[in-house]
mmCIF file of C-alpha atoms in Angstrom:
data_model
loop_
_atom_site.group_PDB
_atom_site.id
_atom_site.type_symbol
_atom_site.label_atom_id
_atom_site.label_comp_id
_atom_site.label_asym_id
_atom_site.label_seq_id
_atom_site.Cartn_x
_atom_site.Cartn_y
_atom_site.Cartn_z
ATOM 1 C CA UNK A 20 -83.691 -8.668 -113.145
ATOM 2 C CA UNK A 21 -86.813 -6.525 -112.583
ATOM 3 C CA UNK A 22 -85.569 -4.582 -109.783
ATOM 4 C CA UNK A 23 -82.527 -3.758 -111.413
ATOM 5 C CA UNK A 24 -83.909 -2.183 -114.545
ATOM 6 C CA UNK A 25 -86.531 -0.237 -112.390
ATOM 7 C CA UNK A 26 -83.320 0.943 -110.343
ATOM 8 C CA UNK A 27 -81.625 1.923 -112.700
ATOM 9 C CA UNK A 28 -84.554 3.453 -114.407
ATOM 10 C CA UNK A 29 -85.316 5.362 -111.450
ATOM 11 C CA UNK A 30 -81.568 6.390 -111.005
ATOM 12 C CA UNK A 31 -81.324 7.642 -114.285
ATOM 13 C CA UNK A 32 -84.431 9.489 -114.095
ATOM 14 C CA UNK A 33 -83.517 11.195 -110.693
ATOM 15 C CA UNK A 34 -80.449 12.338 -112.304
ATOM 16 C CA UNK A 35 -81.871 13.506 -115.573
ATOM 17 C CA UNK A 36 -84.112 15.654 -112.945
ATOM 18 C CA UNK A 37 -80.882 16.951 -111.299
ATOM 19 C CA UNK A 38 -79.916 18.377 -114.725
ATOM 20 C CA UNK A 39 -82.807 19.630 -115.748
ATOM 21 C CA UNK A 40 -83.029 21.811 -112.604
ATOM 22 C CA UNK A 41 -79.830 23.040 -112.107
ATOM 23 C CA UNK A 42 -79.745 22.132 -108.433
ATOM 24 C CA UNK A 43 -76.942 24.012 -106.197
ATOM 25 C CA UNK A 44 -75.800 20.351 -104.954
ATOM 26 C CA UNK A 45 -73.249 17.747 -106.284
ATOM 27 C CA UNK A 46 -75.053 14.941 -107.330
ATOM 28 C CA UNK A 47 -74.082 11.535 -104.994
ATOM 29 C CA UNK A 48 -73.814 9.112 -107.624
ATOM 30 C CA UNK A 49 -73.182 7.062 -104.332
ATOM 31 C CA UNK A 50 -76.140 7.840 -102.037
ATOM 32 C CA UNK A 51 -78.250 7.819 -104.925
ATOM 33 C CA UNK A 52 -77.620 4.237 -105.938
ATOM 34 C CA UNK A 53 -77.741 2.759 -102.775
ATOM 35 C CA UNK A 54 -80.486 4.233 -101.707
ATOM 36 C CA UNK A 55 -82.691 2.908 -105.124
ATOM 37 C CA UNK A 56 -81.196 -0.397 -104.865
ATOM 38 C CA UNK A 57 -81.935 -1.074 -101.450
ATOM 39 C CA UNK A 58 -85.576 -0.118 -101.888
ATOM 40 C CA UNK A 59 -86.229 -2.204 -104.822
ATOM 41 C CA UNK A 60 -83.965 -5.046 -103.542
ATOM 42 C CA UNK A 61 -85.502 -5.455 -100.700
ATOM 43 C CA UNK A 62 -89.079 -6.290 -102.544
ATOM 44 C CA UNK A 63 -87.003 -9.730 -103.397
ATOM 45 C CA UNK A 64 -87.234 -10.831 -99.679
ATOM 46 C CA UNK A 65 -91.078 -10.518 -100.022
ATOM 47 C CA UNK A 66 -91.632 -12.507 -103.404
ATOM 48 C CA UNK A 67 -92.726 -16.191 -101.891
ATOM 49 C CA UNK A 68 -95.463 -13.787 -100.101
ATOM 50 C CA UNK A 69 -96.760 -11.761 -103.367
ATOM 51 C CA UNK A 70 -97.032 -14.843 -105.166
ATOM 52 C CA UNK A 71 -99.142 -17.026 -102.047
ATOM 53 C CA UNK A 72 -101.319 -13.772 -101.969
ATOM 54 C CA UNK A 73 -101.844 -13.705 -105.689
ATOM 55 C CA UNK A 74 -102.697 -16.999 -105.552
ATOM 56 C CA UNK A 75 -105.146 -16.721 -102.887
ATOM 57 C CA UNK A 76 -107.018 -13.593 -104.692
ATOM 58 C CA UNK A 77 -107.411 -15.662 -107.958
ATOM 59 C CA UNK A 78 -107.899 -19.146 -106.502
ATOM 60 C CA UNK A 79 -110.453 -17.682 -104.364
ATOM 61 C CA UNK A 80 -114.187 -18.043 -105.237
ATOM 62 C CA UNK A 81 -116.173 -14.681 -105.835
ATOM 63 C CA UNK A 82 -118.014 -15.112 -102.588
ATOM 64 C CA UNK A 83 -114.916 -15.437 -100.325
ATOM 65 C CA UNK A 84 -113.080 -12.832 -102.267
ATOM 66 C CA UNK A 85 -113.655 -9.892 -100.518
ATOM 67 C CA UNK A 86 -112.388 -11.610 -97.174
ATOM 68 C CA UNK A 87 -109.332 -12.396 -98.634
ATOM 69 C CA UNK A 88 -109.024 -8.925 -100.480
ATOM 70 C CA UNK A 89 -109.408 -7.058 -96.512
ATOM 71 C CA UNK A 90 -106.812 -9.473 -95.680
ATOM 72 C CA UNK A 91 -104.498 -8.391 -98.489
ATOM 73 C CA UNK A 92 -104.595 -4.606 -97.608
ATOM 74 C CA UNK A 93 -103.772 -5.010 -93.993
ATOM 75 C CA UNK A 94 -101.300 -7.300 -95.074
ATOM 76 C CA UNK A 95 -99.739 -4.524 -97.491
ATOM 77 C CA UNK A 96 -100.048 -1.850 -94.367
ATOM 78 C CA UNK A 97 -97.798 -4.492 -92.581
ATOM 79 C CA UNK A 98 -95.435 -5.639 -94.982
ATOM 80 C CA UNK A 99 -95.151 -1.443 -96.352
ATOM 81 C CA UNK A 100 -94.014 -0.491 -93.097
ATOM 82 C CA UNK A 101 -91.808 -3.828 -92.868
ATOM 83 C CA UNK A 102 -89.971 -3.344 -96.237
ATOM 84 C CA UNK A 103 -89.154 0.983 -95.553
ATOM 85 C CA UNK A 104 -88.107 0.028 -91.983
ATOM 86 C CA UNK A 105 -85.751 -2.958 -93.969
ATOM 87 C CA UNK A 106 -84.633 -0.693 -97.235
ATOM 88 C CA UNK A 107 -83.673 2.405 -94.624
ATOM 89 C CA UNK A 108 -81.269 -0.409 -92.411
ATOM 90 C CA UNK A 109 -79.875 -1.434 -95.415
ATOM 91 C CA UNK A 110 -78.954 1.822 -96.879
ATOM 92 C CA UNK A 111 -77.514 2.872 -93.765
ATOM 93 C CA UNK A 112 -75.333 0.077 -93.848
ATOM 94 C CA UNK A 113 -74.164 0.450 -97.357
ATOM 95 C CA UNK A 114 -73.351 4.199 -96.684
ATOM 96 C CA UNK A 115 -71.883 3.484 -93.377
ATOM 97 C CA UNK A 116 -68.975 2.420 -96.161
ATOM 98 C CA UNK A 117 -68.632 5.963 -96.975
ATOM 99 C CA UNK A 118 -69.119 7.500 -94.304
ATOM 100 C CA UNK A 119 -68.055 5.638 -91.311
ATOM 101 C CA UNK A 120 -71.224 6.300 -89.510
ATOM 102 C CA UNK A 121 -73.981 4.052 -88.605
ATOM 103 C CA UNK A 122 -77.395 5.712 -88.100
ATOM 104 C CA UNK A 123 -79.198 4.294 -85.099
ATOM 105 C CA UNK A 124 -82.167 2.159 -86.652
ATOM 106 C CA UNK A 125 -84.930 4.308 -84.080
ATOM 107 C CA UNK A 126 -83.228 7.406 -84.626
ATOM 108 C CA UNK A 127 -86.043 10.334 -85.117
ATOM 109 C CA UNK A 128 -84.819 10.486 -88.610
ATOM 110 C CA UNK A 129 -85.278 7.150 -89.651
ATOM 111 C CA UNK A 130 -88.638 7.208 -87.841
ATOM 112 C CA UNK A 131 -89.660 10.326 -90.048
ATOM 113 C CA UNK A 132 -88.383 8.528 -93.013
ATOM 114 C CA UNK A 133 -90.357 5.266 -91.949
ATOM 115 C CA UNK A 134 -93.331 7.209 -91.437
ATOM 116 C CA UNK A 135 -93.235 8.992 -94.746
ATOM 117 C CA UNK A 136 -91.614 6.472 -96.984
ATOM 118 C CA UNK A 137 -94.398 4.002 -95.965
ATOM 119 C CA UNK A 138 -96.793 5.177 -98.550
ATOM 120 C CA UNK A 139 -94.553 4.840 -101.046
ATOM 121 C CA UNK A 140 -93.956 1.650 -99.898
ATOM 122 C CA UNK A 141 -97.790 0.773 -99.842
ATOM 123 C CA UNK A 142 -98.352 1.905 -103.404
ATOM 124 C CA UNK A 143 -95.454 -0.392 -104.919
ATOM 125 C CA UNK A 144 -96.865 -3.446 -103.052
ATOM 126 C CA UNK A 145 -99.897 -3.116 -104.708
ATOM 127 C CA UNK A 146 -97.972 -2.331 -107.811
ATOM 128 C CA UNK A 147 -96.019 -5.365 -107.622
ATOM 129 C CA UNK A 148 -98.822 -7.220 -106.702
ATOM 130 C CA UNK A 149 -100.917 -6.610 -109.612
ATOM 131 C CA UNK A 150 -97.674 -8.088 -111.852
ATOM 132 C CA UNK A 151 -97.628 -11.248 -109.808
ATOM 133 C CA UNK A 152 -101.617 -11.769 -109.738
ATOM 134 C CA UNK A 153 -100.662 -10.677 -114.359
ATOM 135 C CA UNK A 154 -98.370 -13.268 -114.423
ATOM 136 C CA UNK A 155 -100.024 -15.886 -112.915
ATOM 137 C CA UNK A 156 -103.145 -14.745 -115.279
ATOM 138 C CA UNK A 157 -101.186 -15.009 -118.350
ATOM 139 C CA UNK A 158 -99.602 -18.760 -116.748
ATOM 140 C CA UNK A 159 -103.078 -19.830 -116.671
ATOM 141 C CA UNK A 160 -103.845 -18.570 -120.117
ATOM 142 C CA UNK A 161 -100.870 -20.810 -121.252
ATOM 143 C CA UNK A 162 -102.459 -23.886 -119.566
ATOM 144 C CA UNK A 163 -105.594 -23.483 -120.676
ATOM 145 C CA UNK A 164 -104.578 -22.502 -124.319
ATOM 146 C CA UNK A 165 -102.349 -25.577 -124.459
ATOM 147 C CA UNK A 166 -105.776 -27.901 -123.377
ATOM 148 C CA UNK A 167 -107.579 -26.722 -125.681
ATOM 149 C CA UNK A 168 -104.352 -27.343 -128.424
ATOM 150 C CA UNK A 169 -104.533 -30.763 -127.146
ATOM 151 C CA UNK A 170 -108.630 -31.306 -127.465
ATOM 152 C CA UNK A 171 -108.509 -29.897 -130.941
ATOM 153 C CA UNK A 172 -105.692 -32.228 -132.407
ATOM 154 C CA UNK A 173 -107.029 -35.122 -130.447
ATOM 155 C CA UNK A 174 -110.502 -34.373 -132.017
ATOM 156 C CA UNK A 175 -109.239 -34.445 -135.580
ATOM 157 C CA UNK A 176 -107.622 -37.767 -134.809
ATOM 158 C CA UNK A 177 -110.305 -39.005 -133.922
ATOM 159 C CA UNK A 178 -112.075 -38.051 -137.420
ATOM 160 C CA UNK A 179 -109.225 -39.957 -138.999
ATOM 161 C CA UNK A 180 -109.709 -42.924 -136.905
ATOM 162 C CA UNK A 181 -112.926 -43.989 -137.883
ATOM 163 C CA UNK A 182 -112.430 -43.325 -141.899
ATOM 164 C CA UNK A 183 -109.181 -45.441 -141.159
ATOM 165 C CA UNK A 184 -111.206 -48.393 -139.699
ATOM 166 C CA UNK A 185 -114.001 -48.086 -141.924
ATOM 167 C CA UNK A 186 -111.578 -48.620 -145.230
ATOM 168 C CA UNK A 187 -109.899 -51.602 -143.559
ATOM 169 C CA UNK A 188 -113.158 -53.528 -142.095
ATOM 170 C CA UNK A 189 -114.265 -52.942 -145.716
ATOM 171 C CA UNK A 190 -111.509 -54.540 -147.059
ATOM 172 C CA UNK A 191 -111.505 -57.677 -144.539
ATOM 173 C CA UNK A 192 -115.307 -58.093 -145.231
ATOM 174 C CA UNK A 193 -114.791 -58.059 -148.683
ATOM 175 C CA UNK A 194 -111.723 -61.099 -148.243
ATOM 176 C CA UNK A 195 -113.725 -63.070 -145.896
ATOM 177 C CA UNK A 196 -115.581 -64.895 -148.816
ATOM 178 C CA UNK A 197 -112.689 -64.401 -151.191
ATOM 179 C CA UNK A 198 -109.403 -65.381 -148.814
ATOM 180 C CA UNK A 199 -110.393 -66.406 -145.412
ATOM 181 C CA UNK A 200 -106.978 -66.477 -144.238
ATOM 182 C CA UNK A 201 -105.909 -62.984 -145.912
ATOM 183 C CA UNK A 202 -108.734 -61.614 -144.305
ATOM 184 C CA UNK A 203 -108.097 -63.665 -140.390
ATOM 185 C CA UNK A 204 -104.212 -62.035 -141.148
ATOM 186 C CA UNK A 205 -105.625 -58.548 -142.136
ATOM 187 C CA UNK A 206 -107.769 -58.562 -139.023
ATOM 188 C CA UNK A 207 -104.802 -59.499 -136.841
ATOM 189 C CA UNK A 208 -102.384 -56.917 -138.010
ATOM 190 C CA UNK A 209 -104.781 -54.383 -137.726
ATOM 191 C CA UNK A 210 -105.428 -55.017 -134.174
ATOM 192 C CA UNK A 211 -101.829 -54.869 -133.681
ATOM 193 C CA UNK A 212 -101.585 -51.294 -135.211
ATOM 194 C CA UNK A 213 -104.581 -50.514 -133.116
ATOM 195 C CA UNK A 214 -103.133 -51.393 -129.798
ATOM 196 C CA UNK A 215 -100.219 -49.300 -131.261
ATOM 197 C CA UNK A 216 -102.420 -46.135 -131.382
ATOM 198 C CA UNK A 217 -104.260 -46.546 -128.340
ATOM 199 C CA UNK A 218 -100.841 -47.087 -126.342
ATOM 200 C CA UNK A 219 -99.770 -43.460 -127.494
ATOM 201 C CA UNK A 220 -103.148 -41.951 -127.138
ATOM 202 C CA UNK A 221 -102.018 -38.954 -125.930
ATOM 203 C CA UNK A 222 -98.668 -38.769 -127.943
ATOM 204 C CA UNK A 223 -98.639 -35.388 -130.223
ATOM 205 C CA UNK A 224 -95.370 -35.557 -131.809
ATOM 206 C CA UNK A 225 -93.075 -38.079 -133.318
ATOM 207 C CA UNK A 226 -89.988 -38.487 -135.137
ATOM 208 C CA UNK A 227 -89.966 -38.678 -138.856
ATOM 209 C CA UNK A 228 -88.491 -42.404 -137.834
ATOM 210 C CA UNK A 229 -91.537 -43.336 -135.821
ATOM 211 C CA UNK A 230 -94.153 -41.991 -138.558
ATOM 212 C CA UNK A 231 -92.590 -44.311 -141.405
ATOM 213 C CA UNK A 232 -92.250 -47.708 -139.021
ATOM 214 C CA UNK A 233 -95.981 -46.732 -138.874
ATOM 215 C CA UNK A 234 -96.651 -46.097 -142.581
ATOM 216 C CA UNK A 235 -94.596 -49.764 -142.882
ATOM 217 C CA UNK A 236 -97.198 -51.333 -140.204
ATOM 218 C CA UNK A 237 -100.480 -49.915 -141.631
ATOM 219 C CA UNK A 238 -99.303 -50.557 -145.620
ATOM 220 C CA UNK A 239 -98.503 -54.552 -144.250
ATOM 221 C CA UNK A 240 -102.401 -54.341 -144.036
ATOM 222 C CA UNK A 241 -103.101 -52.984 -147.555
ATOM 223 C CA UNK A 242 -100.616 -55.593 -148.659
ATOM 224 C CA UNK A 243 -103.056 -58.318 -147.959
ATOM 225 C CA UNK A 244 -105.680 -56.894 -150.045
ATOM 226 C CA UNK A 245 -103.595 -55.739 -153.020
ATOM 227 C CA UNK A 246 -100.913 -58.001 -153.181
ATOM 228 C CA UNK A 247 -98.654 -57.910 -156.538
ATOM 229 C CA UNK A 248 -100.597 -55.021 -157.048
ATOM 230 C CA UNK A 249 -98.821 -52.567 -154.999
ATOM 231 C CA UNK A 250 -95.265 -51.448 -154.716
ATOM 232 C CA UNK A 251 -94.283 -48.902 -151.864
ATOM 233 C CA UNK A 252 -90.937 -46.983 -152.306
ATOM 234 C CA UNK A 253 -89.333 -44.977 -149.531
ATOM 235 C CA UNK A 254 -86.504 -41.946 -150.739
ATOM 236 C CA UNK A 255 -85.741 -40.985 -146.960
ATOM 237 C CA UNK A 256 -82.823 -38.942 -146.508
ATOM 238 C CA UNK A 257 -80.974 -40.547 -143.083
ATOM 239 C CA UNK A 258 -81.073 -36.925 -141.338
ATOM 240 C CA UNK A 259 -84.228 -36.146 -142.423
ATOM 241 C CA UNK A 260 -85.374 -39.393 -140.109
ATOM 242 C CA UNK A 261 -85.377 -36.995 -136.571
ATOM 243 C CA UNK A 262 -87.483 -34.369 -137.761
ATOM 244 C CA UNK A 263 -90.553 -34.152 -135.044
ATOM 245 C CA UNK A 264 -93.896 -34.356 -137.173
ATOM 246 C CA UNK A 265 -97.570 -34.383 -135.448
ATOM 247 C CA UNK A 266 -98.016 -37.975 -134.657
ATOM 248 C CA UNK A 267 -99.616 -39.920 -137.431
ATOM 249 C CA UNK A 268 -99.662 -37.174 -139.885
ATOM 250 C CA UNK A 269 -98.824 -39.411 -142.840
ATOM 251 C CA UNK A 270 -101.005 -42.165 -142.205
ATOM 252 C CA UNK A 271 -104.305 -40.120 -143.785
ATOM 253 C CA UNK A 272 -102.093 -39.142 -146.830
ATOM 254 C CA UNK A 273 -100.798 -42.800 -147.793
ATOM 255 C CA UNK A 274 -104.440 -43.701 -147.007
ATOM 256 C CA UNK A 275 -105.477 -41.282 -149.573
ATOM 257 C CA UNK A 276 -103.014 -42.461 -152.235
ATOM 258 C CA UNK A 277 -104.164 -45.908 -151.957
ATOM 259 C CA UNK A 278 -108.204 -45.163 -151.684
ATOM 260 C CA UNK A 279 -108.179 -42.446 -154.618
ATOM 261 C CA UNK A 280 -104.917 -43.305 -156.258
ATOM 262 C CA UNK A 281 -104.057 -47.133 -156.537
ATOM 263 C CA UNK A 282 -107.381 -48.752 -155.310
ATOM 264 C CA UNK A 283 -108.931 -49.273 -159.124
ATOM 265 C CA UNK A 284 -105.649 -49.508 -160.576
ATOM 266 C CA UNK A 285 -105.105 -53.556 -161.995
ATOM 267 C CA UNK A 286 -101.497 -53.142 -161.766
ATOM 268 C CA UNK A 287 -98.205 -51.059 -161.731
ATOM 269 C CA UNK A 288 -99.574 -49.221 -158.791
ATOM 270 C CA UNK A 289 -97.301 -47.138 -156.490
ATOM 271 C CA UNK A 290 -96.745 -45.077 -153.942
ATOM 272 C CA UNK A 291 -93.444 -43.178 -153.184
ATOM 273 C CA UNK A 292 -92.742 -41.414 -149.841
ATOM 274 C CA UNK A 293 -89.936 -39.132 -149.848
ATOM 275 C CA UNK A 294 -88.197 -36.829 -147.604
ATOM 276 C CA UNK A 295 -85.275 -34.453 -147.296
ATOM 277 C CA UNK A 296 -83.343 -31.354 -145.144
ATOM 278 C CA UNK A 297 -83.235 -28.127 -147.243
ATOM 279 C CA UNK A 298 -81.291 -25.847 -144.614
ATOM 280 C CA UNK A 299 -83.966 -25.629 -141.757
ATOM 281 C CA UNK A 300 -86.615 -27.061 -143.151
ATOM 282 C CA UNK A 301 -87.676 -30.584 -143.934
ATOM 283 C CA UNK A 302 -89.634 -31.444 -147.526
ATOM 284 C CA UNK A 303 -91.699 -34.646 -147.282
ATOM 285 C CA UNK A 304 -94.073 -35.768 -149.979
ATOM 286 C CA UNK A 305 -95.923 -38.416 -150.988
ATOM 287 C CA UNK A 306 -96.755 -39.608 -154.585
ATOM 288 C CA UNK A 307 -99.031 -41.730 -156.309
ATOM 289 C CA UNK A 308 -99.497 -43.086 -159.947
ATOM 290 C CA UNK A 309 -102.709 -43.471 -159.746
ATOM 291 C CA UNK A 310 -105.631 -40.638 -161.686
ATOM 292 C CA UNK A 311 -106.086 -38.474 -158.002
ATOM 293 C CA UNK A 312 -108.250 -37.640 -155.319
ATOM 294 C CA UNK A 313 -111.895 -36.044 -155.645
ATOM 295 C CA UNK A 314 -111.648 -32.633 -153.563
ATOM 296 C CA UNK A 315 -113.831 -30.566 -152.358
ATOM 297 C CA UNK A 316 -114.439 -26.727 -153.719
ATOM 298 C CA UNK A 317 -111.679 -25.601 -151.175
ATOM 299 C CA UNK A 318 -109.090 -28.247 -152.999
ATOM 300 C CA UNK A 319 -109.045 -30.688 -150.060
ATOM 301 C CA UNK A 320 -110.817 -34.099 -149.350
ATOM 302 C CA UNK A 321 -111.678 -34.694 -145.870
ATOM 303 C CA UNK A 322 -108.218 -36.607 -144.993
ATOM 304 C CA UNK A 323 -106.198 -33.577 -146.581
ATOM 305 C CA UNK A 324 -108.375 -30.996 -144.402
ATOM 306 C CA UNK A 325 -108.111 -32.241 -141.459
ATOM 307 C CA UNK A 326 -103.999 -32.770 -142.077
ATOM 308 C CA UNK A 327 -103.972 -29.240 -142.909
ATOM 309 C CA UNK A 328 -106.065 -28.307 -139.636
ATOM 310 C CA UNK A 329 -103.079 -30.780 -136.999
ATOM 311 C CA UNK A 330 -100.690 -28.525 -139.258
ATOM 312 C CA UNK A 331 -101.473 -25.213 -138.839
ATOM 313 C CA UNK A 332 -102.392 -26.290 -134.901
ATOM 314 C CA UNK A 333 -98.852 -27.652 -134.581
ATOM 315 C CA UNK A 334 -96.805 -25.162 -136.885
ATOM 316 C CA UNK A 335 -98.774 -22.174 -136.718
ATOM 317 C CA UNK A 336 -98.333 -20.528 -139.739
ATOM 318 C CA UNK A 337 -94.409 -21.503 -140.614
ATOM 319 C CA UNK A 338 -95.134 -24.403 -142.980
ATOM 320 C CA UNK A 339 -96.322 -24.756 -146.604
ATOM 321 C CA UNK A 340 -99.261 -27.504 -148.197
ATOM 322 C CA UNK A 341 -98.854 -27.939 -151.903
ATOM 323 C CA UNK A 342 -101.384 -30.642 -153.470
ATOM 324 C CA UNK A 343 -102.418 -31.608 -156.669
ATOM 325 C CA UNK A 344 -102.674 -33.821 -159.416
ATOM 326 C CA UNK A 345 -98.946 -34.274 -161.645
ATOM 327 C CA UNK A 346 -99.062 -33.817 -165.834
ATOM 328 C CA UNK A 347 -97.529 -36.547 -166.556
ATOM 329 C CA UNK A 348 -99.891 -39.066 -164.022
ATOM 330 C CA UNK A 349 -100.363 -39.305 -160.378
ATOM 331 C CA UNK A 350 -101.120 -37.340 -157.891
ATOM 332 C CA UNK A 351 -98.406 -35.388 -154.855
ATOM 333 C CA UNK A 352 -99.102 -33.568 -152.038
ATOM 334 C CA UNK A 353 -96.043 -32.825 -150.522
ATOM 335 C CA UNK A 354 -94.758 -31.213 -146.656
ATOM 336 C CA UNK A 355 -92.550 -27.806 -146.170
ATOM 337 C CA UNK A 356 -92.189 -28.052 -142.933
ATOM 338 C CA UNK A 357 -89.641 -26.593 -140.323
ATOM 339 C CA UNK A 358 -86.597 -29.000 -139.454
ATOM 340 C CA UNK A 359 -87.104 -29.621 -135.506
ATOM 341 C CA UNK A 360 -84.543 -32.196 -134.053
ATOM 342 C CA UNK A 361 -86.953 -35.082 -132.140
ATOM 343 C CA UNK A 362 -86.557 -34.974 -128.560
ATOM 344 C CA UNK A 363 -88.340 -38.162 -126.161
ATOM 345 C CA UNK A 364 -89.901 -37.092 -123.572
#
């Protein structure tokens, strides 16, 4: 792909020259061609080598670098004189078609043009060279970005984790006096849902699907502690169910609309999770009846802030975060997010 835009680049630039000038000539739109097209062709052959050598020059540590950098310009001298002595056989060949002649590769000619096109040659290795050793830069930039992506949503997970156990080992201390069993069944579940997590440590996405079976698992736990107390209700469009989320993304949001919504509540409390497709995009929301969540001066608690932070690392900036507390009573915060179909790995 690369050669052939600079080929025809060049072509079209040695032409617009021709006009320009007014040469005497007729312009070979033959010769010309084959002639560009075998020189930039003929880098292909040479492509396992420019990327090995790149390799070497960044690979290599500052105090063997200038070794390998003396190794690289004799190797360019070489491989120069190698690709004009290949790109002149080929073009002879080609116009052999059109001529019916074929030049003798040693000829004094093709020696002349050896000699002189070998520069030329030199200079594009090192051209070419600098876009492999770019490439491979901008590869490694990738990598390293995508790390870091990784260590930043793994670190806010890991600020979720411990409010998440602290709530629940709360709650079991406080049923150990109370209900002995509720609390031996509370502990048990939640080592189940812990096992869960720590089996997909390094899981980042999941289907809309996965994230609710969760929600299910870790609300089995509250249902110990609040019994008759709490009703869950789940408005899940069917399609809406293989939209890919950041993994455990709802789990700090229910948490918050039991701890702040339905904790103090004596009855009637309830939590609705919802979810449709609008077009592209997928609308998921969460709602309490309960009198809201204490925020901060930016309009966030802690679990809210870091959901917003695994957003904006997963979505960038193509999503919206509405929060708040309803007029009539509750309190929503509710998901626009894009609709991307979940794919396993």
């Amino acid at each position: 792909m690369g050669a052939t835009a600079i080929s025809v680049l060049i072509i079209l630039e040695d032409y617009s020259a021709y006009l320009i000038n007014d040469f005497e000539y007729v312009y070979s739109w033959y010769a010309v061609p084959a002639k560009t097209f075998s020189n930039y062709y003929c880098w292909i052959i040479f492509a396992p080598l420019f990327e090995f050598q790149a390799n070497r020059l960044i690979v290599t540590k500052n105090t063997n670098r200038f070794s390998v950098i003396i190794t690289a310009f004799f190797m360019s001298l070489f491989v120069g004189l190698i690709h004009r002595f290949a790109a002149i056989i080929i073009f002879d060949g080609i116009y052999f078609f059109k001529s019916g002649f074929m030049a003798n590769p040693l000829s004094e000619k093709n020696i002349q043009l050896l000699l002189s096109g070998g520069f030329t040659s030199l200079i594009q290795f090192w051209i070419i060279m600098a876009v492999f050793i770019a490439v491979l830069y901008y590869r490694q930039y990738l990598e390293k970005q995508k790390e870091l992506n990784f260590a930043q949503l793994k670190a806010l997970k890991m600020q979720l984790r411990p409010h998440f156990l602290f709530n629940t080992l709360h709650s079991i201390s406080s049923l150990i006096d109370i209900s002995p069993k509720d609390a031996q069944r509370m502990t048990s579940r939640l080592g189940q849902l812990m096992r869960s997590t720590l089996d997909h440590e390094r899981k980042q996405k999941a289907s809309l699907a996965e994230e609710v079976e969760y929600i299910q698992n870790y609300l089995s736990i509250e249902h110990v502690r609040f019994q008759d107390r709490l009703e869950i209700h789940y408005d899940i469009e069917e399609a809406a169910l293989n939209a890919t989320l950041p993994y455990l993304i709802l789990q700090p949001i229910v948490e918050n609309a039991i701890k702040h919504g339905v904790k103090d509540m004596q009855e009637g409390g309830a939590i609705r999770l919802s979810a449709k497709v609008s077009g592209d995009r997928v609308i998921i929301s969460v709602q309490d009846n309960g009198k809201g969540i204490s925020v901060d001066k930016s309009g966030f608690g802690i679990g809210l802030s870091n959901v917003l932070k695994r957003l904006s690392q997963f979505y960038q900036n193509d999503f919206q975060f509405k929060n708040g507390i309803l007029e009539s009573s509750g309190y929503r915060v509710e998901m626009n997010l894009p609709f991307l179909k979940f794919q396993k790995a």
